[in-house]
Each structure stands twice: as C-alpha cells, then as structure tokens.
Amino acid sequence: DGGITQSPKYLFRKEGQNVTLSCEQNLNHDAMYWYRQDPGQGLRLIYYSQIVNDFQKGDIAEGYSVSREKKESFPLTVTSAQKNPTAFYLCASSSRTQGYTFGSGTRLTVV
Amino acid sequence: SQKIEQNSEALNIQEGKTATLTCNYTNYSPAYLQWYRQDPGRGPVFLLLIRENEKEKRKERLKVTFDTTLKQSLFHITASQPADSATYLCALDMIRTGANNLFFGTGTRLTVIP
C-alpha cells in the first residue's frame, strides 16, 4: 500500500541534543513537507521540498534542518538551537492535483 | 499575514443531524481550499478540495461550499454519526504568495452524540 511512514512514533530528546525524525514515502510524490502541531494551534510549516536536492524554509524553520537527497525521503533534524521542540511533528507529501497525504506523526518530548 | 478562523473550537451535535463547520479567511485569495479530518494522535486525512471557481463540492455525506466574496467555506456532514467525531481542519493554498504549501486553520473539534 502507498503511503508515508514516519519514525519513530515517540522520541525523547535531552537538552542540547540533536535528533532526526524520519519520513519516507512510496507515493512517487515530488513535494514533501514538515509541519509542527502544538495544542490549540494550527499546523505550522517548518520546511518543504518541491524536488530532490531543493528545499525552502517555512514559517518556523529556525532550529530545524532538512535534506532531500532522495525523492522518497525527507528527514527533519531538530537541533539544539530549537528552544521549544516539544510538539507533534507531521510529514506530508503531495501531487499537484490532490490533497496532502500525511504520516502518522512523531511526538517529540524534551526530557 | 494570512489568518484562518474556524468557528468554535468545539461543536456538539445530535446523531442524525447535519453538522456545519465554518472556515473564514482574511488577507488572501486562495486558488483552492481543502478540508481534512484529524483523529487524536494521528495525522490529518484529506477529505475534499474545492477550487475558487467552484461554488459547491460533494462527496457522499460531505458537502463543501466556497464563497470567495465572503472569504468563507462551509463544511457540512449530513446524517452525522458518532464515527464522524474528530477535528476538522480547513487549509488554504499559498500559491499566489509564491509559496507552494498549505496554510492550516486550528480546526474545529466535532462530537456527534448518540
């Protein structure tokens, strides 16, 4: 079945530590996105990529980094510069004419 | 900056009734608008897309309207069922800003009471 796989489902980060969230899709979509969701707030865009080896900052890119070396993969690194990383992270992909397909999310908690 | 307001944070209705959710936006004219369903702890699931030149779109028990003059979309679920209980998100495209992504509202949590 086609879809998006995010891993891990739960992730714990210590202060000052970088962590990487995985996102893989087998839908052959060109575009991929990372959103952050906090209680009472809408999804906020962190980064997005329209094609391999290219990506753009979203509204809240500070403290995050991404790469797009393969069409299927769009990992997100939460760096120590992100001061409030505890949130629910959602990866999505899309084709031009359809809605987004989201993964099941990664819940990141700072301990 | 863009702003989306979805009607109350929470909406409770009786099973069998029609649920109507509202999405109002300002400071932008989207080429299309999308609606998603999100269950707790899960990613959103795409439901419907409506373009600016379409007044209404239907899919089974779902109906979406799009009024570009009022800058409003209405999302209706007819013959609602307890299984329809979820948070529903409205999202606008950002193509006309030069960005190729969606801007999401905060959502309305719908509870259908048996």
mmCIF file of C-alpha atoms in Angstrom:
data_model
loop_
_atom_site.group_PDB
_atom_site.id
_atom_site.type_symbol
_atom_site.label_atom_id
_atom_site.label_comp_id
_atom_site.label_asym_id
_atom_site.label_seq_id
_atom_site.Cartn_x
_atom_site.Cartn_y
_atom_site.Cartn_z
ATOM 1 C CA ASP A 1 0.000 0.000 0.000
ATOM 2 C CA GLY A 2 1.242 3.502 -0.800
ATOM 3 C CA GLY A 3 1.721 5.951 1.998
ATOM 4 C CA ILE A 4 4.025 7.888 4.263
ATOM 5 C CA THR A 5 5.964 6.333 7.102
ATOM 6 C CA GLN A 6 7.212 8.434 9.974
ATOM 7 C CA SER A 7 9.504 7.076 12.640
ATOM 8 C CA PRO A 8 9.824 6.892 15.496
ATOM 9 C CA LYS A 9 6.312 7.409 16.830
ATOM 10 C CA TYR A 10 7.677 8.754 20.128
ATOM 11 C CA LEU A 11 11.035 10.434 20.653
ATOM 12 C CA PHE A 12 12.681 11.852 23.741
ATOM 13 C CA ARG A 13 15.400 14.453 23.495
ATOM 14 C CA LYS A 14 17.773 15.641 26.146
ATOM 15 C CA GLU A 15 18.688 19.299 26.427
ATOM 16 C CA GLY A 16 21.371 20.251 23.892
ATOM 17 C CA GLN A 17 20.900 17.143 21.780
ATOM 18 C CA ASN A 18 20.148 16.965 18.068
ATOM 19 C CA VAL A 19 17.568 14.407 16.948
ATOM 20 C CA THR A 20 16.446 13.316 13.493
ATOM 21 C CA LEU A 21 12.892 12.399 12.530
ATOM 22 C CA SER A 22 12.462 10.074 9.586
ATOM 23 C CA CYS A 23 9.896 10.457 6.787
ATOM 24 C CA GLU A 24 9.648 8.052 3.851
ATOM 25 C CA GLN A 25 7.022 7.966 1.096
ATOM 26 C CA ASN A 26 6.312 5.488 -1.701
ATOM 27 C CA LEU A 27 3.682 7.563 -3.452
ATOM 28 C CA ASN A 28 6.098 8.953 -6.058
ATOM 29 C CA HIS A 29 5.173 12.484 -4.961
ATOM 30 C CA ASP A 30 7.567 15.284 -5.806
ATOM 31 C CA ALA A 31 6.605 17.583 -2.941
ATOM 32 C CA MET A 32 7.190 16.848 0.736
ATOM 33 C CA TYR A 33 6.519 18.934 3.840
ATOM 34 C CA TRP A 34 7.206 19.097 7.554
ATOM 35 C CA TYR A 35 4.643 20.646 9.897
ATOM 36 C CA ARG A 36 4.646 21.130 13.626
ATOM 37 C CA GLN A 37 1.427 20.916 15.639
ATOM 38 C CA ASP A 38 1.004 22.362 19.133
ATOM 39 C CA PRO A 39 -2.186 22.210 21.245
ATOM 40 C CA GLY A 40 -4.631 24.949 20.244
ATOM 41 C CA GLN A 41 -2.601 25.951 17.213
ATOM 42 C CA GLY A 42 -2.880 25.056 13.575
ATOM 43 C CA LEU A 43 -0.229 23.116 11.726
ATOM 44 C CA ARG A 44 2.764 25.363 11.174
ATOM 45 C CA LEU A 45 5.120 24.800 8.258
ATOM 46 C CA ILE A 46 8.754 24.124 9.092
ATOM 47 C CA TYR A 47 10.280 23.216 5.713
ATOM 48 C CA TYR A 48 9.120 21.963 2.360
ATOM 49 C CA SER A 49 10.733 20.498 -0.733
ATOM 50 C CA GLN A 50 9.393 20.514 -4.273
ATOM 51 C CA ILE A 51 12.140 18.407 -5.849
ATOM 52 C CA VAL A 52 15.192 16.400 -4.881
ATOM 53 C CA ASN A 53 18.135 18.458 -3.614
ATOM 54 C CA ASP A 54 15.986 21.545 -3.127
ATOM 55 C CA PHE A 55 14.018 22.788 -0.111
ATOM 56 C CA GLN A 56 12.597 26.025 1.268
ATOM 57 C CA LYS A 57 12.107 27.386 4.755
ATOM 58 C CA GLY A 58 8.611 27.611 6.092
ATOM 59 C CA ASP A 59 7.242 29.906 8.761
ATOM 60 C CA ILE A 60 9.150 28.403 11.703
ATOM 61 C CA ALA A 61 12.401 26.993 10.261
ATOM 62 C CA GLU A 62 14.719 28.306 12.976
ATOM 63 C CA GLY A 63 16.338 25.472 14.918
ATOM 64 C CA TYR A 64 15.489 22.858 12.284
ATOM 65 C CA SER A 65 17.288 21.445 9.260
ATOM 66 C CA VAL A 66 16.294 19.084 6.441
ATOM 67 C CA SER A 67 17.771 17.248 3.475
ATOM 68 C CA ARG A 68 16.253 15.821 0.300
ATOM 69 C CA GLU A 69 18.795 13.501 -1.233
ATOM 70 C CA LYS A 70 16.183 11.029 -2.492
ATOM 71 C CA LYS A 71 12.667 11.569 -3.751
ATOM 72 C CA GLU A 72 11.313 9.125 -1.194
ATOM 73 C CA SER A 73 12.969 10.584 1.891
ATOM 74 C CA PHE A 74 12.751 13.925 3.715
ATOM 75 C CA PRO A 75 14.318 13.692 7.201
ATOM 76 C CA LEU A 76 13.989 16.518 9.711
ATOM 77 C CA THR A 77 16.697 17.303 12.274
ATOM 78 C CA VAL A 78 15.691 19.171 15.398
ATOM 79 C CA THR A 79 18.826 20.905 16.567
ATOM 80 C CA SER A 80 19.800 22.173 19.996
ATOM 81 C CA ALA A 81 19.055 25.678 18.701
ATOM 82 C CA GLN A 82 15.328 24.892 18.773
ATOM 83 C CA LYS A 83 14.402 26.134 22.234
ATOM 84 C CA ASN A 84 10.924 24.664 22.470
ATOM 85 C CA PRO A 85 10.952 21.421 20.486
ATOM 86 C CA THR A 86 8.260 19.528 22.372
ATOM 87 C CA ALA A 87 5.469 19.067 19.812
ATOM 88 C CA PHE A 88 3.769 16.700 17.400
ATOM 89 C CA TYR A 89 5.627 16.609 14.066
ATOM 90 C CA LEU A 90 3.846 15.706 10.864
ATOM 91 C CA CYS A 91 5.359 14.894 7.487
ATOM 92 C CA ALA A 92 3.271 15.096 4.308
ATOM 93 C CA SER A 93 3.628 14.669 0.581
ATOM 94 C CA SER A 94 1.501 15.782 -2.321
ATOM 95 C CA SER A 95 0.989 15.702 -6.039
ATOM 96 C CA ARG A 96 -0.153 18.832 -7.854
ATOM 97 C CA THR A 97 -3.788 17.931 -8.155
ATOM 98 C CA GLN A 98 -4.551 16.158 -4.910
ATOM 99 C CA GLY A 99 -4.607 16.851 -1.225
ATOM 100 C CA TYR A 100 -1.757 16.112 1.098
ATOM 101 C CA THR A 101 -1.054 12.636 2.403
ATOM 102 C CA PHE A 102 0.175 12.814 5.984
ATOM 103 C CA GLY A 103 2.179 10.372 8.036
ATOM 104 C CA SER A 104 1.042 9.258 11.469
ATOM 105 C CA GLY A 105 3.343 11.734 13.203
ATOM 106 C CA THR A 106 6.213 11.771 15.682
ATOM 107 C CA ARG A 107 5.668 13.079 19.191
ATOM 108 C CA LEU A 108 8.877 14.683 20.438
ATOM 109 C CA THR A 109 9.382 15.403 24.122
ATOM 110 C CA VAL A 110 12.285 17.148 25.779
ATOM 111 C CA VAL A 111 13.401 15.453 28.998
ATOM 112 C CA SER B 1 -0.314 37.884 7.177
ATOM 113 C CA GLN B 2 -2.838 35.177 6.448
ATOM 114 C CA LYS B 3 -5.381 34.271 9.018
ATOM 115 C CA ILE B 4 -7.918 31.477 9.135
ATOM 116 C CA GLU B 5 -10.718 31.317 11.664
ATOM 117 C CA GLN B 6 -12.659 28.133 12.109
ATOM 118 C CA ASN B 7 -15.911 28.541 14.049
ATOM 119 C CA SER B 8 -15.934 27.420 17.621
ATOM 120 C CA GLU B 9 -13.145 25.224 18.873
ATOM 121 C CA ALA B 10 -15.720 22.543 19.652
ATOM 122 C CA LEU B 11 -19.104 21.658 18.213
ATOM 123 C CA ASN B 12 -21.514 19.102 19.667
ATOM 124 C CA ILE B 13 -24.466 17.800 17.678
ATOM 125 C CA GLN B 14 -27.002 15.017 17.947
ATOM 126 C CA GLU B 15 -26.610 11.924 15.801
ATOM 127 C CA GLY B 16 -28.545 12.173 12.556
ATOM 128 C CA LYS B 17 -28.363 15.970 12.377
ATOM 129 C CA THR B 18 -26.304 17.984 9.908
ATOM 130 C CA ALA B 19 -23.041 19.401 11.227
ATOM 131 C CA THR B 20 -21.919 22.695 9.711
ATOM 132 C CA LEU B 21 -18.367 23.880 10.217
ATOM 133 C CA THR B 22 -17.154 27.312 9.146
ATOM 134 C CA CYS B 23 -13.820 28.463 7.770
ATOM 135 C CA ASN B 24 -13.245 32.196 7.352
ATOM 136 C CA TYR B 25 -10.023 33.632 5.972
ATOM 137 C CA THR B 26 -8.556 37.113 5.578
ATOM 138 C CA ASN B 27 -5.751 38.893 3.752
ATOM 139 C CA TYR B 28 -5.558 36.382 0.934
ATOM 140 C CA SER B 29 -7.414 34.970 -2.045
ATOM 141 C CA PRO B 30 -6.702 31.238 -2.332
ATOM 142 C CA ALA B 31 -6.916 29.399 -5.619
ATOM 143 C CA TYR B 32 -8.367 26.444 -3.716
ATOM 144 C CA LEU B 33 -9.284 25.323 -0.251
ATOM 145 C CA GLN B 34 -9.072 21.891 1.339
ATOM 146 C CA TRP B 35 -10.704 20.129 4.275
ATOM 147 C CA TYR B 36 -9.064 17.448 6.396
ATOM 148 C CA ARG B 37 -10.135 15.176 9.239
ATOM 149 C CA GLN B 38 -7.776 14.524 12.142
ATOM 150 C CA ASP B 39 -8.255 11.941 14.888
ATOM 151 C CA PRO B 40 -6.353 12.248 18.196
ATOM 152 C CA GLY B 41 -2.687 11.326 17.873
ATOM 153 C CA ARG B 42 -2.958 10.777 14.127
ATOM 154 C CA GLY B 43 -2.064 12.719 11.005
ATOM 155 C CA PRO B 44 -4.789 14.605 9.113
ATOM 156 C CA VAL B 45 -6.627 12.791 6.340
ATOM 157 C CA PHE B 46 -7.604 14.645 3.159
ATOM 158 C CA LEU B 47 -11.361 14.872 2.546
ATOM 159 C CA LEU B 48 -12.215 17.415 -0.139
ATOM 160 C CA LEU B 49 -10.678 20.106 -2.321
ATOM 161 C CA ILE B 50 -12.710 22.965 -3.780
ATOM 162 C CA ARG B 51 -11.396 25.486 -6.298
ATOM 163 C CA GLU B 52 -12.162 29.206 -6.390
ATOM 164 C CA ASN B 53 -14.358 28.806 -9.456
ATOM 165 C CA GLU B 54 -16.445 26.069 -7.801
ATOM 166 C CA LYS B 55 -19.343 27.005 -5.565
ATOM 167 C CA GLU B 56 -20.006 23.572 -4.138
ATOM 168 C CA LYS B 57 -18.475 20.095 -3.967
ATOM 169 C CA ARG B 58 -19.988 16.877 -2.643
ATOM 170 C CA LYS B 59 -18.616 13.519 -1.582
ATOM 171 C CA GLU B 60 -21.010 11.019 -0.065
ATOM 172 C CA ARG B 61 -22.367 12.688 3.117
ATOM 173 C CA LEU B 62 -19.949 15.604 2.856
ATOM 174 C CA LYS B 63 -20.601 18.940 1.183
ATOM 175 C CA VAL B 64 -18.276 21.923 0.903
ATOM 176 C CA THR B 65 -19.143 25.406 -0.300
ATOM 177 C CA PHE B 66 -16.730 28.189 -1.200
ATOM 178 C CA ASP B 67 -17.742 31.856 -1.268
ATOM 179 C CA THR B 68 -14.804 33.956 -2.423
ATOM 180 C CA THR B 69 -16.744 37.185 -1.854
ATOM 181 C CA LEU B 70 -17.408 36.391 1.795
ATOM 182 C CA LYS B 71 -13.996 34.681 2.079
ATOM 183 C CA GLN B 72 -15.710 31.717 3.643
ATOM 184 C CA SER B 73 -16.056 27.976 3.229
ATOM 185 C CA LEU B 74 -18.744 25.866 4.864
ATOM 186 C CA PHE B 75 -18.272 22.149 5.503
ATOM 187 C CA HIS B 76 -21.400 20.072 6.041
ATOM 188 C CA ILE B 77 -21.751 16.490 7.265
ATOM 189 C CA THR B 78 -25.278 15.240 6.753
ATOM 190 C CA ALA B 79 -26.852 12.398 8.739
ATOM 191 C CA SER B 80 -23.987 12.657 11.203
ATOM 192 C CA GLN B 81 -22.765 9.566 13.055
ATOM 193 C CA PRO B 82 -20.680 9.133 16.223
ATOM 194 C CA ALA B 83 -17.859 7.891 13.939
ATOM 195 C CA ASP B 84 -17.726 11.385 12.428
ATOM 196 C CA SER B 85 -16.416 12.715 15.758
ATOM 197 C CA ALA B 86 -12.988 14.200 15.050
ATOM 198 C CA THR B 87 -11.215 17.510 14.499
ATOM 199 C CA TYR B 88 -11.758 19.032 11.072
ATOM 200 C CA LEU B 89 -9.145 21.317 9.571
ATOM 201 C CA CYS B 90 -9.509 23.891 6.827
ATOM 202 C CA ALA B 91 -6.448 24.701 4.691
ATOM 203 C CA LEU B 92 -5.686 27.290 2.016
ATOM 204 C CA ASP B 93 -3.149 27.085 -0.772
ATOM 205 C CA MET B 94 -0.450 29.756 -0.762
ATOM 206 C CA ILE B 95 0.305 29.689 -4.486
ATOM 207 C CA ARG B 96 -0.386 33.384 -5.003
ATOM 208 C CA THR B 97 2.243 34.291 -2.396
ATOM 209 C CA GLY B 98 4.812 32.346 -4.398
ATOM 210 C CA ALA B 99 4.888 29.528 -1.865
ATOM 211 C CA ASN B 100 3.736 26.056 -2.773
ATOM 212 C CA ASN B 101 2.291 24.870 0.509
ATOM 213 C CA LEU B 102 -0.947 24.831 2.524
ATOM 214 C CA PHE B 103 -1.801 27.158 5.406
ATOM 215 C CA PHE B 104 -3.928 25.410 8.041
ATOM 216 C CA GLY B 105 -6.564 26.628 10.462
ATOM 217 C CA THR B 106 -6.629 25.464 14.086
ATOM 218 C CA GLY B 107 -9.551 23.148 13.489
ATOM 219 C CA THR B 108 -12.990 22.505 14.931
ATOM 220 C CA ARG B 109 -13.485 19.507 17.201
ATOM 221 C CA LEU B 110 -16.775 17.864 16.321
ATOM 222 C CA THR B 111 -18.538 15.498 18.719
ATOM 223 C CA VAL B 112 -21.583 13.594 17.483
ATOM 224 C CA ILE B 113 -23.701 12.487 20.424
ATOM 225 C CA PRO B 114 -25.568 9.178 20.068
#
